Tab-separated table of C-alpha atoms and ligand atoms in Angstrom:
chain	number	residue	atom	x	y	z
A	1	MET	CA	9.353	-8.435	-13.180
A	2	ASN	CA	6.799	-7.287	-11.050
A	3	ILE	CA	5.223	-9.611	-8.520
A	4	ILE	CA	2.651	-9.427	-6.102
A	5	LEU	CA	2.828	-11.405	-2.789
A	6	LEU	CA	-0.341	-11.743	-0.993
A	7	GLY	CA	-1.422	-13.544	2.556
A	8	PRO	CA	-2.844	-12.232	5.543
A	9	PRO	CA	-0.764	-10.269	8.323
A	10	GLY	CA	2.015	-12.655	9.403
A	11	ALA	CA	2.034	-14.922	6.159
A	12	GLY	CA	5.428	-14.482	5.480
A	13	LYS	CA	5.560	-11.222	2.659
A	14	GLY	CA	8.096	-9.462	4.092
A	15	THR	CA	10.502	-12.391	5.169
A	16	GLN	CA	10.117	-13.687	1.655
A	17	ALA	CA	10.745	-10.181	-0.326
A	18	GLN	CA	13.944	-8.910	1.651
A	19	ARG	CA	14.779	-12.486	0.336
A	20	LEU	CA	14.008	-11.583	-3.408
A	21	VAL	CA	15.773	-8.445	-3.083
A	22	GLU	CA	18.880	-9.932	-1.598
A	23	ARG	CA	19.131	-12.413	-4.590
A	24	HIS	CA	17.334	-10.779	-7.582
A	25	GLY	CA	17.815	-7.257	-6.746
A	26	MET	CA	14.386	-6.317	-6.794
A	27	ARG	CA	12.769	-3.500	-5.046
A	28	GLN	CA	10.747	-4.224	-1.880
A	29	LEU	CA	7.446	-1.804	-2.340
A	30	SER	CA	5.646	-2.492	1.351
A	31	THR	CA	2.827	0.368	1.794
A	32	GLY	CA	3.063	-0.702	5.368
A	33	ASP	CA	6.614	0.284	5.527
A	34	MET	CA	6.208	3.627	3.837
A	35	LEU	CA	3.113	4.777	5.979
A	36	ARG	CA	5.391	3.936	9.221
A	37	ALA	CA	8.009	6.060	7.679
A	38	ALA	CA	5.497	8.840	7.305
A	39	VAL	CA	3.787	8.184	10.603
A	40	LYS	CA	7.623	8.779	12.477
A	41	ALA	CA	8.153	11.935	9.675
A	42	GLU	CA	4.848	13.277	10.624
A	43	THR	CA	3.805	14.005	7.125
A	44	PRO	CA	0.519	14.939	6.603
A	45	VAL	CA	-0.209	11.626	5.276
A	46	GLY	CA	1.517	9.993	8.436
A	47	LEU	CA	-0.791	12.198	10.745
A	48	GLN	CA	-3.717	10.670	8.320
A	49	ALA	CA	-2.521	7.353	8.744
A	50	LYS	CA	-1.614	6.966	12.425
A	51	ALA	CA	-4.492	6.031	14.437
A	52	VAL	CA	-5.958	3.938	11.428
A	53	MET	CA	-2.961	1.845	11.566
A	54	GLU	CA	-3.259	1.599	15.281
A	55	ARG	CA	-6.494	0.037	15.257
A	56	GLY	CA	-5.408	-2.118	12.277
A	57	GLU	CA	-7.642	-0.605	10.042
A	58	LEU	CA	-6.983	0.352	6.344
A	59	VAL	CA	-5.830	3.349	5.028
A	60	SER	CA	-7.323	5.123	2.496
A	61	ASP	CA	-6.727	3.813	-1.528
A	62	GLU	CA	-5.963	6.844	-2.466
A	63	ILE	CA	-2.801	7.651	0.136
A	64	VAL	CA	-1.428	4.087	-0.390
A	65	SER	CA	-1.889	4.146	-4.437
A	66	ALA	CA	-0.486	7.597	-4.283
A	67	LEU	CA	2.541	6.036	-2.710
A	68	ILE	CA	3.156	3.098	-4.664
A	69	GLY	CA	3.261	5.620	-7.591
A	70	GLU	CA	5.875	7.865	-6.373
A	71	GLU	CA	8.118	4.801	-5.472
A	72	LEU	CA	7.660	3.319	-8.749
A	73	ASP	CA	8.756	6.577	-10.194
A	74	ALA	CA	11.855	7.024	-8.221
A	75	MET	CA	12.893	3.335	-9.218
A	76	GLY	CA	14.996	2.276	-12.427
A	77	ALA	CA	12.104	1.381	-15.127
A	78	ASP	CA	14.115	-1.872	-15.231
A	79	VAL	CA	14.020	-3.020	-11.550
A	80	GLY	CA	12.051	-5.561	-10.588
A	81	ALA	CA	9.103	-4.831	-8.019
A	82	ILE	CA	7.797	-6.918	-5.600
A	83	PHE	CA	4.351	-5.642	-3.473
A	84	ASP	CA	4.520	-6.579	-0.212
A	85	GLY	CA	1.260	-5.537	1.328
A	86	TYR	CA	-0.587	-3.441	-1.585
A	87	PRO	CA	-3.218	-4.313	-3.113
A	88	ARG	CA	-5.572	-4.724	-0.286
A	89	THR	CA	-8.740	-3.696	-1.589
A	90	GLU	CA	-10.374	-4.146	-5.335
A	91	ALA	CA	-9.870	-0.251	-5.621
A	92	GLN	CA	-6.300	-0.442	-5.045
A	93	ALA	CA	-6.080	-3.872	-7.274
A	94	GLY	CA	-7.400	-1.685	-10.031
A	95	SER	CA	-5.395	1.194	-9.573
A	96	LEU	CA	-2.387	-0.999	-9.635
A	97	ASP	CA	-3.440	-1.951	-12.949
A	98	SER	CA	-3.595	1.262	-14.312
A	99	ILE	CA	-0.133	2.456	-12.320
A	100	LEU	CA	2.017	-0.366	-13.864
A	101	ALA	CA	0.438	0.253	-17.212
A	102	ALA	CA	1.146	4.013	-17.109
A	103	ARG	CA	4.829	2.973	-16.350
A	104	GLY	CA	5.055	0.243	-19.036
A	105	ARG	CA	4.984	-2.850	-16.634
A	106	SER	CA	2.950	-5.582	-15.880
A	107	LEU	CA	1.963	-8.013	-13.412
A	108	ASP	CA	3.744	-11.857	-13.859
A	109	HIS	CA	3.026	-13.249	-10.744
A	110	VAL	CA	0.331	-13.344	-7.718
A	111	ILE	CA	1.931	-15.328	-5.373
A	112	GLU	CA	-0.398	-16.367	-2.826
A	113	LEU	CA	1.011	-17.387	0.956
A	114	ALA	CA	-1.329	-19.725	2.282
A	115	VAL	CA	-0.988	-19.677	6.083
A	116	ASP	CA	-3.406	-21.421	9.137
A	117	GLU	CA	-5.175	-18.501	10.716
A	118	ASP	CA	-4.123	-19.980	13.931
A	119	ALA	CA	-0.340	-19.826	13.568
A	120	LEU	CA	-0.555	-16.031	12.536
A	121	VAL	CA	-0.897	-14.436	16.125
A	122	GLU	CA	2.040	-16.131	17.380
A	123	ARG	CA	3.856	-15.131	14.469
A	124	ILE	CA	3.034	-11.730	14.972
A	125	THR	CA	3.459	-11.204	18.767
A	126	GLY	CA	7.025	-12.701	18.441
A	127	ARG	CA	8.097	-10.384	15.416
A	128	TYR	CA	10.816	-7.925	15.659
A	129	THR	CA	13.325	-6.247	13.020
A	130	CYS	CA	16.521	-4.699	13.278
A	131	ALA	CA	16.032	-0.712	13.598
A	132	SER	CA	19.121	-0.079	11.568
A	133	CYS	CA	18.544	-2.140	8.233
A	134	GLY	CA	15.286	-3.565	8.819
A	135	LYS	CA	15.945	-7.184	8.933
A	136	GLY	CA	13.174	-9.313	10.500
A	137	TYR	CA	13.499	-11.892	13.316
A	138	HIS	CA	11.129	-13.827	15.299
A	139	ASP	CA	11.462	-14.842	18.764
A	140	THR	CA	11.188	-18.401	18.053
A	141	PHE	CA	11.490	-19.122	14.483
A	142	GLU	CA	14.188	-16.560	13.539
A	143	GLN	CA	16.999	-15.477	15.974
A	144	PRO	CA	20.265	-13.669	15.193
A	145	ARG	CA	22.690	-15.804	14.996
A	146	VAL	CA	24.568	-13.943	17.890
A	147	PRO	CA	22.101	-12.940	20.444
A	148	GLY	CA	21.115	-9.136	20.240
A	149	THR	CA	23.432	-8.516	17.639
A	150	CYS	CA	21.633	-8.580	13.670
A	151	ASP	CA	23.100	-10.754	11.250
A	152	LYS	CA	22.875	-8.591	8.537
A	153	CYS	CA	24.440	-5.130	9.801
A	154	GLY	CA	25.673	-5.940	13.299
A	155	SER	CA	23.293	-3.252	15.180
A	156	THR	CA	22.393	-4.462	18.526
A	157	GLU	CA	18.985	-1.972	18.366
A	158	PHE	CA	15.816	-3.838	17.605
A	159	LYS	CA	12.264	-2.850	17.574
A	160	ARG	CA	8.780	-3.917	17.455
A	161	ARG	CA	5.623	-2.746	15.706
A	162	PRO	CA	2.932	-1.175	17.711
A	163	ASP	CA	0.311	-2.875	15.957
A	164	ASP	CA	1.939	-6.393	16.317
A	165	ASN	CA	-0.193	-7.141	19.332
A	166	GLU	CA	-3.032	-9.809	19.199
A	167	GLU	CA	-6.208	-7.428	19.783
A	168	THR	CA	-4.942	-5.272	16.630
A	169	VAL	CA	-4.244	-8.487	14.772
A	170	ARG	CA	-7.462	-10.078	15.035
A	171	THR	CA	-8.487	-6.915	13.341
A	172	ARG	CA	-6.040	-6.860	10.301
A	173	MET	CA	-7.171	-10.492	9.905
A	174	ALA	CA	-10.847	-9.464	9.665
A	175	GLU	CA	-9.622	-6.628	7.462
A	176	TYR	CA	-7.841	-9.106	5.104
A	177	ARG	CA	-10.696	-11.570	4.916
A	178	ALA	CA	-13.272	-8.948	4.291
A	179	LYS	CA	-11.287	-6.767	1.825
A	180	THR	CA	-8.075	-8.483	0.760
A	181	ALA	CA	-9.046	-12.006	-0.083
A	182	PRO	CA	-11.543	-11.099	-2.636
A	183	ILE	CA	-9.372	-9.566	-5.022
A	184	LEU	CA	-7.726	-13.006	-5.237
A	185	PRO	CA	-10.336	-14.299	-8.014
A	186	GLY	CA	-10.004	-11.621	-10.171
A	187	TYR	CA	-6.377	-12.253	-10.398
A	188	GLU	CA	-7.138	-15.982	-10.673
A	189	ALA	CA	-9.285	-15.451	-14.172
A	190	ARG	CA	-6.160	-13.915	-15.680
A	191	GLY	CA	-4.196	-16.678	-14.834
A	192	LEU	CA	-1.601	-14.555	-12.484
A	193	VAL	CA	-1.819	-16.774	-9.360
A	194	SER	CA	0.214	-19.458	-7.712
A	195	ARG	CA	-0.289	-20.573	-4.281
A	196	VAL	CA	2.648	-21.537	-1.951
A	197	ASP	CA	2.408	-23.345	1.316
A	198	GLY	CA	3.150	-20.325	3.721
A	199	MET	CA	3.442	-22.694	6.703
A	200	ALA	CA	6.374	-24.471	5.652
A	201	ASP	CA	9.807	-23.555	6.336
A	202	MET	CA	10.756	-20.122	5.499
A	203	ASP	CA	13.736	-21.781	3.342
A	204	ASP	CA	11.200	-24.205	1.400
A	205	VAL	CA	8.783	-21.067	1.023
A	206	THR	CA	11.903	-19.035	-0.716
A	207	ALA	CA	12.716	-22.134	-3.035
A	208	ALA	CA	9.064	-22.534	-4.023
A	209	ILE	CA	8.771	-18.973	-4.610
A	210	GLU	CA	12.410	-19.089	-6.911
A	211	ARG	CA	11.097	-22.308	-8.629
A	212	LEU	CA	7.872	-20.083	-9.654
A	213	ILE	CA	9.735	-17.335	-10.827
A	214	ALA	CA	12.185	-19.144	-12.841
A	215	ASP	CA	9.518	-20.557	-15.059
B	1	LIG	P1	3.826	-10.612	6.409
B	1	LIG	O1	4.850	-9.441	5.990
B	1	LIG	O2	3.354	-10.987	6.022
B	1	LIG	O3	3.280	-9.753	7.757
B	1	LIG	P2	6.550	-11.297	8.065
B	1	LIG	O4	7.398	-12.120	6.884
B	1	LIG	O5	6.782	-10.179	8.854
B	1	LIG	O6	4.813	-11.296	7.322
B	1	LIG	O7	6.620	-12.489	9.237
B	1	LIG	C1	6.090	-12.499	10.285
B	1	LIG	C2	6.693	-13.358	11.264
B	1	LIG	O8	6.857	-14.516	11.143
B	1	LIG	C3	7.921	-12.638	11.164
B	1	LIG	O9	8.863	-12.630	12.635
B	1	LIG	C4	8.697	-13.940	10.590
B	1	LIG	O10	10.275	-13.875	11.173
B	1	LIG	C5	8.440	-15.081	10.718
B	1	LIG	N1	8.264	-15.907	9.535
B	1	LIG	C6	7.782	-15.562	8.464
B	1	LIG	N2	7.888	-16.763	7.573
B	1	LIG	C7	7.954	-17.897	8.428
B	1	LIG	C8	7.911	-19.513	8.222
B	1	LIG	N3	7.802	-19.722	6.608
B	1	LIG	N4	7.862	-20.159	9.613
B	1	LIG	C9	8.062	-19.475	10.633
B	1	LIG	N5	8.052	-18.093	10.823
B	1	LIG	C10	8.059	-17.574	9.943
B	2	LIG	P1	1.420	-3.954	7.219
B	2	LIG	O1	3.049	-3.375	7.404
B	2	LIG	O2	1.355	-4.573	5.498
B	2	LIG	O3	0.989	-4.808	8.405
B	2	LIG	O4	0.598	-2.697	7.308
B	2	LIG	C1	0.487	-2.037	8.512
B	2	LIG	C2	-0.739	-1.527	8.474
B	2	LIG	O5	-0.523	-0.421	7.463
B	2	LIG	C3	-1.684	-1.983	7.898
B	2	LIG	O6	-2.709	-2.795	8.902
B	2	LIG	C4	-2.951	-1.102	7.480
B	2	LIG	O7	-3.284	0.384	8.397
B	2	LIG	C5	-1.925	0.120	6.755
B	2	LIG	N1	-1.647	-0.778	5.388
B	2	LIG	C6	-0.635	-0.807	4.810
B	2	LIG	N2	-0.612	-1.424	3.484
B	2	LIG	C7	-1.936	-0.657	3.252
B	2	LIG	C8	-3.017	-1.014	2.082
B	2	LIG	N3	-2.385	-1.336	1.092
B	2	LIG	N4	-3.641	0.126	2.247
B	2	LIG	C9	-4.451	0.466	3.067
B	2	LIG	N5	-3.587	0.189	4.291
B	2	LIG	C10	-2.601	-0.282	4.509
């Protein structure tokens, strides 16, 4: 199965992707995570992407589509893919079709997480992750069961993203509205889109997605 999770920054894509990975053994393909790894490793792609990401703008279509192709090639042909944060432009949506077709895959679902923009700044400025396993948390909405200790791996180190500040979030939302939201009608015309209420509790969002993919 190949699924796109679509929604603005903070909609809950990463949270829900992590749950699908745990429940179904699927693979999360997050271009944001791939780019952050490249920035950290100071690869040529990372050096090119760093300043763009800090501003909250979009990295070039060629770079992210190449990353997605490489990740798909590195995983088993029978492993399901969850695209998180990709595609983000019309050009990327076109590339994804070709990338999938070349590997004998096709899209099963585009799941739109619908959220109120007002809630997103709070979600993003409160977001942090385990520095060791990457599990996501939130200052208010999802705290570790034992304060300061990751539920999943027991690490006591956490990190926050440099671009998770209010000013950059506003640029990222504007990029979403201008460049990413316009790819939805094309997927709608192909009958692929299902809309899920991303303002619901995390568990209810997960249940709604589970129902969709079970159909
Ligand atoms: P995205 O990957 O779409 O940018 P995340 O999954 O990282 O978004 O979610 C952003 C923040 O909001 C995280 O800290 C997460 O814990 C929290 N969050 C995710 N889904 C919900 C929800 N349904 N209700 C409240 N908070 C949520
Ligand atoms: P994310 O982790 O999805 O919030 O992405 C963080 C940042 O990485 C974005 O603000 C962009 O600068 C960059 N990025 C991630 N995915 C893409 C993509 N598909 N296209 C262009 N830029 C991306």
